[in-house]
CSV table of C-alpha atoms in Angstrom, one decimal:
chain,number,residue,atom,x,y,z
A,385,UNK,CA,57.7,116.9,82.0
A,386,UNK,CA,60.7,118.2,80.0
A,387,UNK,CA,62.6,120.3,82.3
A,388,UNK,CA,64.8,124.0,81.5
A,389,UNK,CA,68.2,123.5,81.4
A,390,UNK,CA,70.0,126.2,82.7
A,391,UNK,CA,73.5,127.5,83.8
A,392,UNK,CA,74.8,130.2,86.3
A,393,UNK,CA,77.2,132.3,86.3
A,394,UNK,CA,80.1,129.7,86.4
A,395,UNK,CA,79.0,127.3,83.7
A,396,UNK,CA,78.1,125.0,86.8
A,397,UNK,CA,74.5,123.3,85.1
A,398,UNK,CA,70.9,122.5,86.5
A,399,UNK,CA,67.9,121.3,85.5
A,400,UNK,CA,64.6,122.9,86.6
A,401,UNK,CA,61.7,120.9,87.9
A,402,UNK,CA,59.4,123.5,88.4
A,403,UNK,CA,60.2,124.7,84.4
A,404,UNK,CA,59.1,123.3,81.1
A,405,UNK,CA,62.1,123.6,78.6
A,406,UNK,CA,61.4,125.6,74.9
A,407,UNK,CA,62.8,125.7,72.1
A,408,UNK,CA,63.1,128.2,69.2
A,409,UNK,CA,62.8,128.3,65.6
A,410,UNK,CA,63.9,131.5,63.4
A,411,UNK,CA,62.9,134.3,66.0
A,412,UNK,CA,60.4,131.6,67.9
A,413,UNK,CA,59.8,130.8,71.0
A,414,UNK,CA,57.7,127.4,70.5
A,415,UNK,CA,57.0,124.0,72.1
A,416,UNK,CA,59.5,120.5,72.0
A,417,UNK,CA,57.9,117.5,70.7
A,418,UNK,CA,59.2,114.6,72.7
A,419,UNK,CA,59.9,113.2,68.8
A,420,UNK,CA,61.9,116.1,68.2
A,421,UNK,CA,64.2,114.8,71.1
A,422,UNK,CA,66.9,112.1,71.3
A,423,UNK,CA,69.7,110.9,74.0
A,424,UNK,CA,72.9,113.8,74.6
A,425,UNK,CA,74.8,112.5,71.3
A,426,UNK,CA,78.5,110.5,72.8
A,427,UNK,CA,80.9,114.3,72.0
A,428,UNK,CA,78.2,116.9,72.3
A,429,UNK,CA,79.5,119.4,74.4
A,430,UNK,CA,77.1,121.6,76.8
A,431,UNK,CA,77.7,125.3,76.6
A,432,UNK,CA,76.4,128.3,78.9
A,433,UNK,CA,75.6,131.4,76.2
A,434,UNK,CA,76.8,134.5,77.5
A,435,UNK,CA,74.4,137.6,78.3
A,436,UNK,CA,71.4,135.2,78.2
A,437,UNK,CA,67.6,134.5,80.2
A,438,UNK,CA,66.2,131.1,79.6
A,439,UNK,CA,63.0,131.1,78.3
A,440,UNK,CA,61.0,128.7,79.8
A,441,UNK,CA,57.2,127.4,80.2
A,442,UNK,CA,55.4,127.9,83.4
A,443,UNK,CA,53.9,123.9,83.3
A,444,UNK,CA,50.1,124.8,84.9
A,445,UNK,CA,49.7,128.2,82.8
A,446,UNK,CA,51.9,127.3,79.8
A,447,UNK,CA,52.7,131.0,79.9
A,448,UNK,CA,56.4,131.4,78.7
A,449,UNK,CA,59.2,133.7,80.8
A,450,UNK,CA,62.2,134.4,81.0
A,451,UNK,CA,63.8,133.2,83.8
A,452,UNK,CA,65.2,135.2,87.0
A,453,UNK,CA,68.7,135.6,88.6
A,454,UNK,CA,72.5,135.9,87.5
A,455,UNK,CA,71.8,132.8,84.9
A,456,UNK,CA,72.1,132.2,81.0
A,457,UNK,CA,70.6,129.9,78.6
A,458,UNK,CA,72.6,126.4,77.8
A,459,UNK,CA,73.2,125.0,74.3
A,460,UNK,CA,74.3,121.9,72.9
A,461,UNK,CA,77.2,121.2,70.2
A,462,UNK,CA,76.6,118.7,68.6
A,463,UNK,CA,79.1,116.8,67.4
A,464,UNK,CA,79.0,115.8,62.8
A,465,UNK,CA,76.8,113.7,62.2
A,466,UNK,CA,73.7,115.0,63.9
A,467,UNK,CA,71.4,118.1,62.9
A,468,UNK,CA,70.4,120.6,64.7
A,469,UNK,CA,66.2,121.1,64.9
A,470,UNK,CA,65.9,123.0,67.4
A,471,UNK,CA,68.0,126.2,68.7
A,472,UNK,CA,67.5,126.9,72.7
A,473,UNK,CA,64.7,129.5,73.8
A,474,UNK,CA,66.3,132.5,75.1
A,475,UNK,CA,66.2,135.9,75.1
A,476,UNK,CA,69.7,138.2,75.3
A,477,UNK,CA,69.8,140.0,78.4
A,478,UNK,CA,72.1,142.3,76.4
A,479,UNK,CA,71.2,142.7,73.1
A,480,UNK,CA,74.8,144.2,72.2
A,481,UNK,CA,76.0,140.6,73.2
A,482,UNK,CA,77.0,138.8,70.3
A,483,UNK,CA,77.7,134.8,71.0
A,484,UNK,CA,80.4,133.0,70.0
A,485,UNK,CA,80.2,131.0,66.2
A,486,UNK,CA,79.1,127.8,67.4
A,487,UNK,CA,76.2,125.7,66.7
A,488,UNK,CA,73.9,125.9,69.5
A,489,UNK,CA,70.9,122.7,70.0
A,490,UNK,CA,68.1,122.8,72.5
A,491,UNK,CA,68.5,121.5,75.2
A,492,UNK,CA,66.6,119.5,78.0
A,493,UNK,CA,66.2,117.4,81.0
A,494,UNK,CA,64.1,114.2,80.8
A,495,UNK,CA,64.2,110.9,82.1
A,496,UNK,CA,66.9,111.7,84.4
A,497,UNK,CA,69.4,112.2,81.5
A,498,UNK,CA,70.1,114.9,78.9
A,499,UNK,CA,68.4,115.4,76.0
A,500,UNK,CA,69.0,117.4,72.7
A,501,UNK,CA,66.6,118.3,69.5
A,502,UNK,CA,68.3,117.3,66.8
A,503,UNK,CA,68.7,114.2,64.9
A,504,UNK,CA,71.1,111.7,63.2
A,505,UNK,CA,71.6,112.4,59.9
A,506,UNK,CA,74.6,110.2,59.3
A,507,UNK,CA,77.5,107.6,61.7
A,508,UNK,CA,79.5,110.1,63.4
A,509,UNK,CA,81.3,107.2,64.9
A,510,UNK,CA,85.1,108.6,62.7
A,511,UNK,CA,83.7,112.1,63.7
A,512,UNK,CA,83.7,111.1,67.5
A,513,UNK,CA,86.4,113.7,68.9
A,514,UNK,CA,87.1,110.6,71.6
A,515,UNK,CA,88.3,108.6,68.4
A,516,UNK,CA,91.3,110.4,68.4
A,517,UNK,CA,94.1,109.4,71.3
A,518,UNK,CA,96.1,112.6,72.4
A,519,UNK,CA,99.3,110.5,73.0
A,520,UNK,CA,99.1,108.6,70.0
A,521,UNK,CA,98.7,112.2,67.7
A,522,UNK,CA,101.6,114.1,69.4
A,523,UNK,CA,103.4,110.9,68.4
A,524,UNK,CA,102.5,110.9,64.8
A,525,UNK,CA,102.3,114.5,64.5
A,526,UNK,CA,106.3,114.6,65.9
A,527,UNK,CA,107.5,111.8,63.5
A,528,UNK,CA,105.7,113.3,60.1
A,529,UNK,CA,107.2,116.7,60.8
A,530,UNK,CA,110.7,115.0,61.4
A,531,UNK,CA,110.7,113.3,58.2
A,532,UNK,CA,109.8,116.3,56.6
A,533,UNK,CA,111.3,119.0,58.7
A,534,UNK,CA,111.0,121.6,55.7
A,535,UNK,CA,107.2,120.4,54.2
A,536,UNK,CA,105.4,124.0,55.8
A,537,UNK,CA,102.1,122.2,56.2
A,538,UNK,CA,103.1,119.6,58.4
A,539,UNK,CA,103.6,122.4,60.3
A,540,UNK,CA,100.8,124.6,59.9
A,541,UNK,CA,98.5,121.8,60.8
A,542,UNK,CA,100.5,120.7,63.8
A,543,UNK,CA,98.5,123.3,65.4
A,544,UNK,CA,96.0,122.6,64.1
A,545,UNK,CA,95.9,119.3,64.7
A,546,UNK,CA,96.3,119.6,68.9
A,547,UNK,CA,95.4,123.5,69.3
A,548,UNK,CA,92.0,123.6,67.4
A,549,UNK,CA,91.2,119.3,67.9
A,550,UNK,CA,90.7,119.4,63.9
A,551,UNK,CA,89.9,116.1,62.9
A,552,UNK,CA,90.2,116.1,59.6
A,553,UNK,CA,94.6,117.7,60.4
A,554,UNK,CA,94.3,115.4,63.0
A,555,UNK,CA,93.5,112.3,60.1
A,556,UNK,CA,96.2,113.6,58.3
A,557,UNK,CA,98.6,112.6,61.1
A,558,UNK,CA,97.4,109.0,61.8
A,559,UNK,CA,97.2,108.3,58.2
A,560,UNK,CA,93.5,107.4,58.4
A,561,UNK,CA,89.7,108.3,56.7
A,562,UNK,CA,89.9,112.2,55.6
A,563,UNK,CA,92.7,114.5,55.9
A,564,UNK,CA,92.7,117.9,54.7
A,565,UNK,CA,95.7,119.4,52.7
A,566,UNK,CA,95.2,123.3,52.9
A,567,UNK,CA,96.4,125.6,49.6
A,568,UNK,CA,95.1,128.9,50.1
A,569,UNK,CA,95.3,131.8,52.0
A,570,UNK,CA,92.8,134.2,49.3
A,571,UNK,CA,89.0,134.1,48.9
A,572,UNK,CA,86.8,135.0,46.2
A,573,UNK,CA,83.9,135.3,49.1
A,574,UNK,CA,83.7,137.0,52.3
A,575,UNK,CA,81.5,135.0,54.2
A,576,UNK,CA,79.2,136.9,56.9
A,577,UNK,CA,80.5,133.9,59.5
A,578,UNK,CA,83.8,133.2,57.9
A,579,UNK,CA,86.1,131.2,60.9
A,580,UNK,CA,89.3,131.9,59.8
A,581,UNK,CA,89.1,135.5,58.8
A,582,UNK,CA,87.1,138.3,59.9
A,583,UNK,CA,87.0,142.3,59.1
A,584,UNK,CA,88.7,144.8,62.4
A,585,UNK,CA,85.5,145.9,62.2
A,586,UNK,CA,83.4,142.3,62.3
A,587,UNK,CA,81.9,141.8,65.6
A,588,UNK,CA,83.2,138.3,65.5
A,589,UNK,CA,86.1,136.9,66.8
A,590,UNK,CA,87.8,134.2,63.4
A,591,UNK,CA,88.8,130.9,66.0
A,592,UNK,CA,91.4,130.2,63.8
A,593,UNK,CA,94.0,131.1,61.9
A,594,UNK,CA,94.6,131.1,57.7
A,595,UNK,CA,96.8,130.0,56.5
A,596,UNK,CA,99.3,132.7,55.8
A,597,UNK,CA,101.7,131.3,52.9
A,598,UNK,CA,101.7,129.8,49.7
A,599,UNK,CA,102.6,125.6,49.4
A,600,UNK,CA,104.9,124.8,46.7
A,601,UNK,CA,103.5,121.6,44.7
A,602,UNK,CA,106.1,119.4,46.3
A,603,UNK,CA,104.8,120.2,49.6
A,604,UNK,CA,101.4,119.3,48.5
A,605,UNK,CA,102.6,116.6,46.4
A,606,UNK,CA,104.3,115.0,49.7
A,607,UNK,CA,101.6,115.3,52.0
A,608,UNK,CA,98.9,113.4,50.0
A,609,UNK,CA,101.1,110.6,48.4
A,610,UNK,CA,101.8,110.1,52.6
A,611,UNK,CA,97.7,109.8,52.8
A,612,UNK,CA,96.6,108.2,50.2
A,613,UNK,CA,97.8,104.6,51.5
A,614,UNK,CA,94.5,103.0,52.0
A,615,UNK,CA,91.9,102.3,49.2
A,616,UNK,CA,89.2,104.3,51.4
A,617,UNK,CA,91.5,106.9,52.3
A,618,UNK,CA,90.2,111.4,51.2
A,619,UNK,CA,92.9,114.1,50.9
A,620,UNK,CA,90.8,117.3,51.1
A,621,UNK,CA,91.8,120.4,49.6
A,622,UNK,CA,89.5,123.4,50.9
A,623,UNK,CA,90.0,123.6,55.3
A,624,UNK,CA,88.4,125.8,57.7
A,625,UNK,CA,92.1,127.3,58.2
A,626,UNK,CA,92.8,128.6,54.6
A,627,UNK,CA,90.4,130.6,51.5
A,628,UNK,CA,89.3,129.5,48.5
A,629,UNK,CA,91.2,126.5,47.4
A,630,UNK,CA,90.8,126.9,43.8
A,631,UNK,CA,92.3,129.9,43.3
A,632,UNK,CA,95.2,128.5,43.9
A,633,UNK,CA,94.0,126.2,40.8
A,634,UNK,CA,97.3,125.6,39.3
A,635,UNK,CA,98.7,124.1,42.2
A,636,UNK,CA,96.0,121.8,42.4
A,637,UNK,CA,95.8,120.4,39.5
A,638,UNK,CA,99.9,120.3,39.3
A,639,UNK,CA,99.5,118.2,42.6
A,640,UNK,CA,97.1,116.1,41.6
A,641,UNK,CA,98.8,115.1,37.9
A,642,UNK,CA,102.0,113.4,40.1
A,643,UNK,CA,99.8,112.1,42.4
A,644,UNK,CA,98.2,110.1,40.2
A,645,UNK,CA,101.4,109.6,38.1
A,646,UNK,CA,102.8,107.3,41.8
A,647,UNK,CA,99.8,106.0,43.2
A,648,UNK,CA,96.0,105.5,41.9
A,649,UNK,CA,95.4,104.8,46.1
A,650,UNK,CA,92.0,106.8,47.8
A,651,UNK,CA,89.9,109.2,46.9
A,652,UNK,CA,91.1,113.6,45.8
A,653,UNK,CA,88.3,116.0,47.4
A,654,UNK,CA,88.0,119.5,47.6
A,655,UNK,CA,85.7,121.8,49.7
A,656,UNK,CA,85.0,124.9,47.2
A,657,UNK,CA,82.9,127.6,47.0
A,658,UNK,CA,82.4,126.3,43.3
A,659,UNK,CA,82.3,130.5,42.0
A,660,UNK,CA,85.5,130.2,40.0
A,661,UNK,CA,83.8,127.9,37.7
A,662,UNK,CA,86.8,127.4,35.1
A,663,UNK,CA,88.9,126.9,37.7
A,664,UNK,CA,87.1,124.3,39.4
A,665,UNK,CA,86.8,122.5,35.4
A,666,UNK,CA,90.3,122.5,35.5
A,667,UNK,CA,91.0,120.5,38.7
A,668,UNK,CA,88.0,117.8,37.8
A,669,UNK,CA,89.8,117.8,34.5
A,670,UNK,CA,93.2,116.4,36.3
A,671,UNK,CA,92.0,113.7,37.8
A,672,UNK,CA,89.5,115.2,41.1
A,673,UNK,CA,87.5,112.2,42.2
A,674,UNK,CA,84.8,113.9,44.6
A,675,UNK,CA,83.2,117.5,45.4
A,676,UNK,CA,81.7,119.1,48.5
A,677,UNK,CA,80.2,122.6,47.6
A,678,UNK,CA,79.4,125.1,50.3
A,679,UNK,CA,75.9,126.8,50.1
A,680,UNK,CA,73.7,128.7,52.6
A,681,UNK,CA,71.0,128.9,51.2
A,682,UNK,CA,69.4,128.3,46.9
A,683,UNK,CA,68.0,131.8,46.8
A,684,UNK,CA,70.0,134.6,45.2
A,685,UNK,CA,69.3,137.2,47.3
A,686,UNK,CA,70.2,135.2,51.0
A,687,UNK,CA,73.0,133.3,49.1
A,688,UNK,CA,74.4,136.5,48.3
A,689,UNK,CA,74.3,138.3,51.5
A,690,UNK,CA,75.7,136.1,53.4
A,691,UNK,CA,78.6,135.0,51.8
A,692,UNK,CA,79.1,138.3,49.1
A,693,UNK,CA,80.5,136.6,46.2
A,694,UNK,CA,83.7,138.7,44.9
A,695,UNK,CA,83.3,138.2,40.8
A,696,UNK,CA,80.4,135.1,41.1
A,697,UNK,CA,77.2,133.7,41.4
A,698,UNK,CA,75.1,130.9,42.3
A,699,UNK,CA,75.2,130.4,38.5
A,700,UNK,CA,78.2,129.7,38.5
A,701,UNK,CA,78.0,127.1,41.8
A,702,UNK,CA,75.3,125.1,39.4
A,703,UNK,CA,77.7,125.6,36.5
A,704,UNK,CA,80.1,124.1,38.5
A,705,UNK,CA,78.1,121.3,40.2
A,706,UNK,CA,76.5,119.7,36.8
A,707,UNK,CA,80.1,119.9,35.0
A,708,UNK,CA,81.9,117.8,38.0
A,709,UNK,CA,78.8,115.4,37.8
A,710,UNK,CA,79.2,115.3,34.3
A,711,UNK,CA,82.6,114.5,33.9
A,712,UNK,CA,82.1,111.4,36.5
A,713,UNK,CA,82.6,113.2,40.1
A,714,UNK,CA,80.5,112.3,42.7
A,715,UNK,CA,78.7,115.9,43.9
A,716,UNK,CA,77.8,117.1,47.1
A,717,UNK,CA,76.8,120.0,49.0
A,718,UNK,CA,77.9,121.5,52.2
A,719,UNK,CA,74.3,122.9,53.5
A,720,UNK,CA,74.6,125.3,56.4
A,721,UNK,CA,71.4,125.1,58.0
A,722,UNK,CA,69.5,127.0,60.6
A,723,UNK,CA,65.6,125.9,61.8
A,724,UNK,CA,63.4,128.3,61.0
A,725,UNK,CA,65.1,129.8,57.7
A,726,UNK,CA,66.4,126.1,56.1
A,727,UNK,CA,63.1,124.7,56.9
A,728,UNK,CA,60.5,127.2,55.1
A,729,UNK,CA,59.2,126.5,52.3
A,730,UNK,CA,60.5,128.8,50.1
A,731,UNK,CA,63.9,127.8,51.2
A,732,UNK,CA,63.3,124.0,50.6
A,733,UNK,CA,61.7,124.3,46.8
A,734,UNK,CA,65.2,126.3,45.9
A,735,UNK,CA,67.4,123.5,47.3
A,736,UNK,CA,65.3,121.3,45.8
A,737,UNK,CA,65.4,122.6,42.3
A,738,UNK,CA,69.2,123.0,42.5
A,739,UNK,CA,69.7,119.5,43.6
A,740,UNK,CA,67.3,118.4,40.5
A,741,UNK,CA,69.6,120.1,38.0
A,742,UNK,CA,72.8,119.3,39.1
A,743,UNK,CA,72.7,115.7,39.9
A,744,UNK,CA,73.2,116.5,43.1
A,745,UNK,CA,74.9,112.9,45.2
A,746,UNK,CA,75.1,114.0,48.5
A,747,UNK,CA,73.5,116.6,50.6
A,748,UNK,CA,75.7,117.3,53.6
A,749,UNK,CA,74.1,119.0,56.8
A,750,UNK,CA,75.6,121.1,58.6
A,751,UNK,CA,75.1,123.4,61.5
A,752,UNK,CA,75.4,126.7,60.7
A,753,UNK,CA,77.8,127.8,63.6
A,754,UNK,CA,76.7,131.9,63.8
A,755,UNK,CA,75.0,134.0,66.5
A,756,UNK,CA,71.2,133.7,65.7
A,757,UNK,CA,71.0,137.4,66.4
A,758,UNK,CA,73.4,138.6,63.8
A,759,UNK,CA,72.0,135.4,61.1
A,760,UNK,CA,68.5,136.4,61.4
A,761,UNK,CA,69.4,140.6,60.7
A,762,UNK,CA,71.4,140.0,58.2
A,763,UNK,CA,69.1,137.8,56.2
A,764,UNK,CA,66.3,138.5,53.8
A,765,UNK,CA,63.0,138.2,55.6
A,766,UNK,CA,62.3,134.7,55.2
A,767,UNK,CA,58.8,133.7,54.1
A,768,UNK,CA,56.2,131.1,53.9
A,769,UNK,CA,55.9,128.6,55.9
A,770,UNK,CA,58.0,126.5,58.2
A,771,UNK,CA,57.4,123.5,58.2
A,772,UNK,CA,60.2,122.0,61.1
A,773,UNK,CA,64.2,120.6,60.1
A,774,UNK,CA,62.7,117.1,60.5
A,775,UNK,CA,60.2,118.0,57.5
A,776,UNK,CA,62.5,119.4,55.5
A,777,UNK,CA,64.8,116.1,55.6
A,778,UNK,CA,61.5,113.8,55.3
A,779,UNK,CA,60.7,116.2,51.6
A,780,UNK,CA,64.8,115.8,50.7
A,781,UNK,CA,64.4,111.6,50.9
A,782,UNK,CA,61.1,111.9,48.9
A,783,UNK,CA,61.5,114.5,45.8
A,784,UNK,CA,65.3,113.1,45.3
A,785,UNK,CA,64.8,109.7,46.3
A,786,UNK,CA,69.1,109.3,44.5
A,787,UNK,CA,70.7,112.2,46.5
A,788,UNK,CA,71.7,110.7,49.7
A,789,UNK,CA,71.1,112.4,52.9
A,790,UNK,CA,74.5,112.9,55.4
A,791,UNK,CA,77.1,114.6,57.2
A,792,UNK,CA,80.2,114.4,55.9
A,793,UNK,CA,82.2,113.5,52.8
A,794,UNK,CA,81.8,109.7,51.5
A,795,UNK,CA,84.1,107.7,49.3
A,796,UNK,CA,81.6,106.1,46.3
A,797,UNK,CA,81.9,102.4,48.3
A,798,UNK,CA,80.0,104.1,51.8
A,799,UNK,CA,77.4,106.5,50.1
A,800,UNK,CA,76.5,103.8,47.8
A,801,UNK,CA,76.2,101.6,50.7
A,802,UNK,CA,74.7,104.2,53.4
A,803,UNK,CA,72.4,104.6,50.1
A,804,UNK,CA,70.6,101.2,50.2
A,805,UNK,CA,70.9,101.5,54.3
A,806,UNK,CA,68.3,104.6,53.5
A,807,UNK,CA,66.0,102.1,51.1
């Protein structure tokens, strides 16, 4: 039996021998299937869901019930490389409460271990928190902030690396894989679930502080050259601690030009909403190698209510992707997925259309970090049949054979390797 996992008010986790675990898809409580479960991945975290009651099935009658007493539901926070298939099954004891901005995954106890409703979408090694040695990180932070005492970006990123334990910021100091170079304090969207800036009347608390200065070209170039010292190095504009990087297109364009005059090593990436098409064109023409475009849907009404775009539409996003692909830039979407919404027929069809029209190279599946009730209450009423997250992924793989499904940004070489592995 797949046993219910729950927690007491002190956060201690238990499994219940007489309660069968369930999952949740959108606002529907559903049965869990064996082929939806994998062992709890390394780097995952179990968390209690405050002000909730866990929902379970009576193993004899099959009736769904809420666990009584001073207990809460439990979810798992997955590391990069894993796609959530179902949410935890719960109801809110206090309907006015709002869960923190995390991506909660259904978790059960079976075969003497924890299992989660998830699927591996990429090699998780590079984004496993255990690959980051805290002592080495502190030493590298001290070394680079001392080497560049006037570079405000290093001071800003040191906070992200040491306090938020951001792996992209940590990579910037460790000189490996994908590092970040934040550039913008402003944004042309007002995302409902923004992690770096929320309005005063928002129900959410932004878990990160946003960049509060405009860096100079010199600061950008210093950081980029320091990181781009290996063939597989990636330096990325557009981090969780900033706004939309393309709003600072003149800075980015000049920085790319100066860097590429000094080195051809590594890859330059931008994580963007791609709404400012003219700005994206300029950045692409300056020598951009990779672009990752964030989206929650390829349907206008769904996209608009979440991103709340200012002065652009999904048509601009599509034009930016198409232009980048035509210029030889490796294109990807950072697809924020949510069980019971993303896996509906109309959402799948719309995303297939966008991918085909733009020649998309990579779909990065990311678990949407949001309070489920707030999100479901915000978006238009979902239509169409729910096919399930596993079926959604299978459809993408079948209908888009030239596109790779993953979870994070890849170099062209690693993308080709991953493509061969999936064939």
